[in-house]
PDB file of C-alpha atoms in Angstrom:
ATOM      1  CA  MET F 152    -102.681  90.484  78.287  1.00  0.00           C
ATOM      2  CA  THR F 153    -102.885  92.373  81.555  1.00  0.00           C
ATOM      3  CA  PRO F 154    -105.077  95.471  81.757  1.00  0.00           C
ATOM      4  CA  PRO F 155    -103.362  98.889  81.855  1.00  0.00           C
ATOM      5  CA  ARG F 156    -102.414 100.045  85.353  1.00  0.00           C
ATOM      6  CA  HIS F 157    -103.111 103.674  84.540  1.00  0.00           C
ATOM      7  CA  LYS F 158    -105.724 105.127  82.275  1.00  0.00           C
ATOM      8  CA  PHE F 159    -103.017 106.690  80.082  1.00  0.00           C
ATOM      9  CA  GLU F 160    -101.020 103.497  79.704  1.00  0.00           C
ATOM     10  CA  SER F 161    -101.721 101.792  76.430  1.00  0.00           C
ATOM     11  CA  ALA F 162    -101.881  98.084  75.837  1.00  0.00           C
ATOM     12  CA  ARG F 163     -98.704  98.198  73.707  1.00  0.00           C
ATOM     13  CA  HIS F 164     -96.599  98.655  76.854  1.00  0.00           C
ATOM     14  CA  ASN F 165     -97.757  95.269  78.115  1.00  0.00           C
ATOM     15  CA  ARG F 166     -96.959  93.275  74.975  1.00  0.00           C
ATOM     16  CA  PRO F 167     -94.140  90.784  75.098  1.00  0.00           C
ATOM     17  CA  ARG F 168     -90.991  91.819  73.270  1.00  0.00           C
ATOM     18  CA  ASN F 169     -91.106  91.405  69.552  1.00  0.00           C
ATOM     19  CA  GLN F 170     -89.170  88.262  68.601  1.00  0.00           C
ATOM     20  CA  SER F 171     -87.758  89.927  65.488  1.00  0.00           C
ATOM     21  CA  GLN F 172     -86.180  92.643  67.658  1.00  0.00           C
ATOM     22  CA  GLU F 173     -84.211  90.050  69.583  1.00  0.00           C
ATOM     23  CA  THR F 174     -83.114  87.997  66.592  1.00  0.00           C
ATOM     24  CA  ASN F 175     -82.239  91.104  64.576  1.00  0.00           C
ATOM     25  CA  ARG F 176     -79.235  91.799  66.814  1.00  0.00           C
ATOM     26  CA  THR F 177     -75.951  90.579  65.403  1.00  0.00           C
ATOM     27  CA  ASP F 178     -73.093  89.273  67.485  1.00  0.00           C
ATOM     28  CA  TRP F 179     -70.363  91.146  65.626  1.00  0.00           C
ATOM     29  CA  VAL F 180     -67.549  89.854  67.812  1.00  0.00           C
ATOM     30  CA  SER F 181     -68.318  86.248  66.872  1.00  0.00           C
ATOM     31  CA  LYS F 182     -68.213  87.222  63.187  1.00  0.00           C
ATOM     32  CA  PHE F 183     -64.860  88.979  63.595  1.00  0.00           C
ATOM     33  CA  ASN F 184     -61.889  86.891  62.416  1.00  0.00           C
ATOM     34  CA  LYS F 185     -58.642  87.548  64.283  1.00  0.00           C
ATOM     35  CA  SER F 186     -56.584  86.449  61.270  1.00  0.00           C
ATOM     36  CA  TRP F 187     -57.647  89.643  59.478  1.00  0.00           C
ATOM     37  CA  ILE F 188     -55.446  91.576  61.885  1.00  0.00           C
ATOM     38  CA  ALA F 189     -52.871  88.869  62.648  1.00  0.00           C
ATOM     39  CA  GLU F 190     -52.171  87.980  59.016  1.00  0.00           C
ATOM     40  CA  LYS F 191     -53.934  90.027  56.327  1.00  0.00           C
ATOM     41  CA  LEU F 192     -57.260  91.416  55.250  1.00  0.00           C
ATOM     42  CA  ASP F 193     -59.153  89.321  52.725  1.00  0.00           C
ATOM     43  CA  LYS F 194     -62.520  89.397  50.957  1.00  0.00           C
ATOM     44  CA  SER F 195     -64.336  88.197  54.070  1.00  0.00           C
ATOM     45  CA  ALA F 196     -62.804  91.082  56.068  1.00  0.00           C
ATOM     46  CA  ILE F 197     -64.067  93.579  53.507  1.00  0.00           C
ATOM     47  CA  SER F 198     -67.521  91.954  53.534  1.00  0.00           C
ATOM     48  CA  PHE F 199     -67.562  92.150  57.317  1.00  0.00           C
ATOM     49  CA  ALA F 200     -66.476  95.811  57.200  1.00  0.00           C
ATOM     50  CA  GLU F 201     -69.310  96.612  54.794  1.00  0.00           C
ATOM     51  CA  GLU F 202     -71.962  94.813  56.825  1.00  0.00           C
ATOM     52  CA  PHE F 203     -70.645  96.240  60.088  1.00  0.00           C
ATOM     53  CA  GLY F 204     -70.257  99.784  58.703  1.00  0.00           C
ATOM     54  CA  LYS F 205     -73.808  99.639  57.375  1.00  0.00           C
ATOM     55  CA  SER F 206     -75.156  98.582  60.780  1.00  0.00           C
ATOM     56  CA  LEU F 207     -73.238 101.378  62.511  1.00  0.00           C
ATOM     57  CA  ALA F 208     -74.502 104.021  60.048  1.00  0.00           C
ATOM     58  CA  LYS F 209     -77.959 103.982  61.630  1.00  0.00           C
ATOM     59  CA  ASN F 210     -76.931 105.030  65.145  1.00  0.00           C
ATOM     60  CA  LEU F 211     -73.311 106.109  65.216  1.00  0.00           C
ATOM     61  CA  THR F 212     -72.071 109.408  63.816  1.00  0.00           C
ATOM     62  CA  THR F 213     -69.029 109.680  61.602  1.00  0.00           C
ATOM     63  CA  ASN F 214     -67.501 112.012  64.211  1.00  0.00           C
ATOM     64  CA  GLN F 215     -67.724 109.319  66.864  1.00  0.00           C
ATOM     65  CA  ILE F 216     -65.746 106.947  64.645  1.00  0.00           C
ATOM     66  CA  ARG F 217     -63.433 109.672  63.339  1.00  0.00           C
ATOM     67  CA  ASN F 218     -62.380 110.681  66.872  1.00  0.00           C
ATOM     68  CA  PHE F 219     -61.025 107.182  67.378  1.00  0.00           C
ATOM     69  CA  PHE F 220     -59.674 106.984  63.828  1.00  0.00           C
ATOM     70  CA  GLY F 221     -57.928 110.355  64.261  1.00  0.00           C
ATOM     71  CA  GLU F 222     -56.031 109.067  67.261  1.00  0.00           C
ATOM     72  CA  VAL F 223     -55.046 105.919  65.352  1.00  0.00           C
ATOM     73  CA  ARG F 224     -53.876 108.079  62.420  1.00  0.00           C
ATOM     74  CA  ARG F 225     -51.750 110.274  64.722  1.00  0.00           C
ATOM     75  CA  ILE F 226     -50.082 107.151  66.098  1.00  0.00           C
ATOM     76  CA  GLU F 227     -49.486 105.910  62.560  1.00  0.00           C
ATOM     77  CA  MET F 228     -47.974 109.255  61.452  1.00  0.00           C
ATOM     78  CA  LYS F 229     -45.488 109.348  64.338  1.00  0.00           C
ATOM     79  CA  GLY F 230     -44.686 105.663  63.968  1.00  0.00           C
ATOM     80  CA  ILE F 231     -46.155 102.838  66.012  1.00  0.00           C
ATOM     81  CA  SER F 232     -42.725 101.867  67.332  1.00  0.00           C
ATOM     82  CA  LYS F 233     -42.457 105.292  69.015  1.00  0.00           C
ATOM     83  CA  GLU F 234     -46.113 105.443  70.023  1.00  0.00           C
ATOM     84  CA  LYS F 235     -46.778 102.033  71.623  1.00  0.00           C
ATOM     85  CA  THR F 236     -47.941 103.619  74.857  1.00  0.00           C
ATOM     86  CA  ARG F 237     -50.424 105.799  73.007  1.00  0.00           C
ATOM     87  CA  PHE F 238     -51.705 102.727  71.191  1.00  0.00           C
ATOM     88  CA  LEU F 239     -52.087 100.835  74.459  1.00  0.00           C
ATOM     89  CA  LEU F 240     -54.188 103.710  75.798  1.00  0.00           C
ATOM     90  CA  LEU F 241     -56.677 103.383  72.920  1.00  0.00           C
ATOM     91  CA  ALA F 242     -58.655 100.661  74.716  1.00  0.00           C
ATOM     92  CA  PRO F 243     -59.590 102.774  77.758  1.00  0.00           C
ATOM     93  CA  LYS F 244     -60.329 105.784  75.537  1.00  0.00           C
ATOM     94  CA  LEU F 245     -62.600 103.666  73.364  1.00  0.00           C
ATOM     95  CA  ALA F 246     -64.385 102.235  76.401  1.00  0.00           C
ATOM     96  CA  TYR F 247     -64.977 105.752  77.729  1.00  0.00           C
ATOM     97  CA  ALA F 248     -66.265 107.030  74.369  1.00  0.00           C
ATOM     98  CA  ALA F 249     -68.648 104.073  73.988  1.00  0.00           C
ATOM     99  CA  LYS F 250     -70.044 104.635  77.476  1.00  0.00           C
ATOM    100  CA  ARG F 251     -70.595 108.348  76.740  1.00  0.00           C
ATOM    101  CA  ALA F 252     -72.373 107.576  73.482  1.00  0.00           C
ATOM    102  CA  SER F 253     -74.526 104.985  75.270  1.00  0.00           C
ATOM    103  CA  SER F 254     -75.855 103.347  72.133  1.00  0.00           C
ATOM    104  CA  GLU F 255     -75.852  99.767  70.968  1.00  0.00           C
ATOM    105  CA  ALA F 256     -73.908 100.809  67.848  1.00  0.00           C
ATOM    106  CA  ALA F 257     -71.177 102.446  69.952  1.00  0.00           C
ATOM    107  CA  GLU F 258     -70.970  99.350  72.136  1.00  0.00           C
ATOM    108  CA  ASN F 259     -70.695  97.089  69.068  1.00  0.00           C
ATOM    109  CA  PHE F 260     -67.977  99.312  67.599  1.00  0.00           C
ATOM    110  CA  LYS F 261     -66.084  99.187  70.888  1.00  0.00           C
ATOM    111  CA  LYS F 262     -66.345  95.395  71.154  1.00  0.00           C
ATOM    112  CA  VAL F 263     -65.080  94.740  67.622  1.00  0.00           C
ATOM    113  CA  MET F 264     -62.271  97.274  67.829  1.00  0.00           C
ATOM    114  CA  ILE F 265     -61.175  95.946  71.228  1.00  0.00           C
ATOM    115  CA  GLU F 266     -60.990  92.448  69.706  1.00  0.00           C
ATOM    116  CA  ALA F 267     -58.841  93.803  66.867  1.00  0.00           C
ATOM    117  CA  TYR F 268     -56.750  95.803  69.362  1.00  0.00           C
ATOM    118  CA  HIS F 269     -56.009  92.665  71.395  1.00  0.00           C
ATOM    119  CA  VAL F 270     -54.731  90.892  68.291  1.00  0.00           C
ATOM    120  CA  VAL F 271     -52.260  93.746  67.725  1.00  0.00           C
ATOM    121  CA  VAL F 272     -51.186  93.901  71.379  1.00  0.00           C
ATOM    122  CA  HIS F 273     -50.654  90.134  71.489  1.00  0.00           C
ATOM    123  CA  GLU F 274     -47.393  90.629  69.552  1.00  0.00           C
ATOM    124  CA  GLU F 275     -46.265  93.698  71.483  1.00  0.00           C
ATOM    125  CA  ASN F 276     -42.756  92.290  72.063  1.00  0.00           C
ATOM    126  CA  ASP F 277     -42.087  91.426  68.404  1.00  0.00           C
ATOM    127  CA  ASP F 278     -41.712  94.800  66.685  1.00  0.00           C
ATOM    128  CA  LYS F 279     -42.044  93.464  63.138  1.00  0.00           C
ATOM    129  CA  LYS F 280     -45.267  91.533  63.851  1.00  0.00           C
ATOM    130  CA  PHE F 281     -46.608  94.361  65.998  1.00  0.00           C
ATOM    131  CA  GLU F 282     -46.103  96.873  63.171  1.00  0.00           C
ATOM    132  CA  GLN F 283     -47.713  94.598  60.563  1.00  0.00           C
ATOM    133  CA  ARG F 284     -50.694  93.919  62.801  1.00  0.00           C
ATOM    134  CA  PHE F 285     -51.038  97.620  63.476  1.00  0.00           C
ATOM    135  CA  LYS F 286     -51.114  98.297  59.707  1.00  0.00           C
ATOM    136  CA  ASN F 287     -53.847  95.669  59.276  1.00  0.00           C
ATOM    137  CA  PHE F 288     -55.730  97.244  62.184  1.00  0.00           C
ATOM    138  CA  VAL F 289     -55.589 100.679  60.507  1.00  0.00           C
ATOM    139  CA  GLN F 290     -56.745  99.290  57.153  1.00  0.00           C
ATOM    140  CA  PHE F 291     -59.592  97.392  58.813  1.00  0.00           C
ATOM    141  CA  LEU F 292     -60.705 100.556  60.618  1.00  0.00           C
ATOM    142  CA  GLU F 293     -60.485 102.548  57.358  1.00  0.00           C
ATOM    143  CA  ALA F 294     -62.751 100.012  55.627  1.00  0.00           C
ATOM    144  CA  ILE F 295     -65.350 100.198  58.403  1.00  0.00           C
ATOM    145  CA  LEU F 296     -65.288 103.999  58.339  1.00  0.00           C
ATOM    146  CA  ALA F 297     -65.602 104.102  54.532  1.00  0.00           C
ATOM    147  CA  TYR F 298     -68.589 101.754  54.490  1.00  0.00           C
ATOM    148  CA  HIS F 299     -70.163 103.586  57.409  1.00  0.00           C
ATOM    149  CA  LYS F 300     -70.044 106.793  55.399  1.00  0.00           C
ATOM    150  CA  ALA F 301     -71.112 105.049  52.161  1.00  0.00           C
ATOM    151  CA  HIS F 302     -74.229 103.718  53.873  1.00  0.00           C
ATOM    152  CA  GLY F 303     -75.335 107.096  55.095  1.00  0.00           C
ATOM    153  CA  GLY F 304     -73.441 107.548  58.354  1.00  0.00           C
ATOM    154  CA  LYS F 305     -73.779 111.166  59.361  1.00  0.00           C
TER     155      LYS F 305
END
């Protein structure tokens, strides 16, 4: 261990990173299954939503998720077929919100939701598939939000 450079600097600043901190991070995108949005939600999707919602509850406020969810709900209420452009604009809005929040939880939320978003957009030209995928997207988001709140998200 190197000696402190300043008399006020403690030895803890010079320690190597804790291994458990690095391995404790979860790669949520690799755990995300595109078939949940492309086809249907299943038990593994609900398990993912619970685990993911729980991880977000520590550092992401319900308002931060609800802002995004509110926009999705407005699109749903007016009909996705009429609001495709608004849906397409969700990705840049989500990227902006995650950057403003500047937390790992916000970044994880953005990454997973962008993955889900791309599955919906993939069938943009087939209205029937696009609408079904959008419904799955909404239900997936609802599950994440519910578990976030259930696990103490503020």
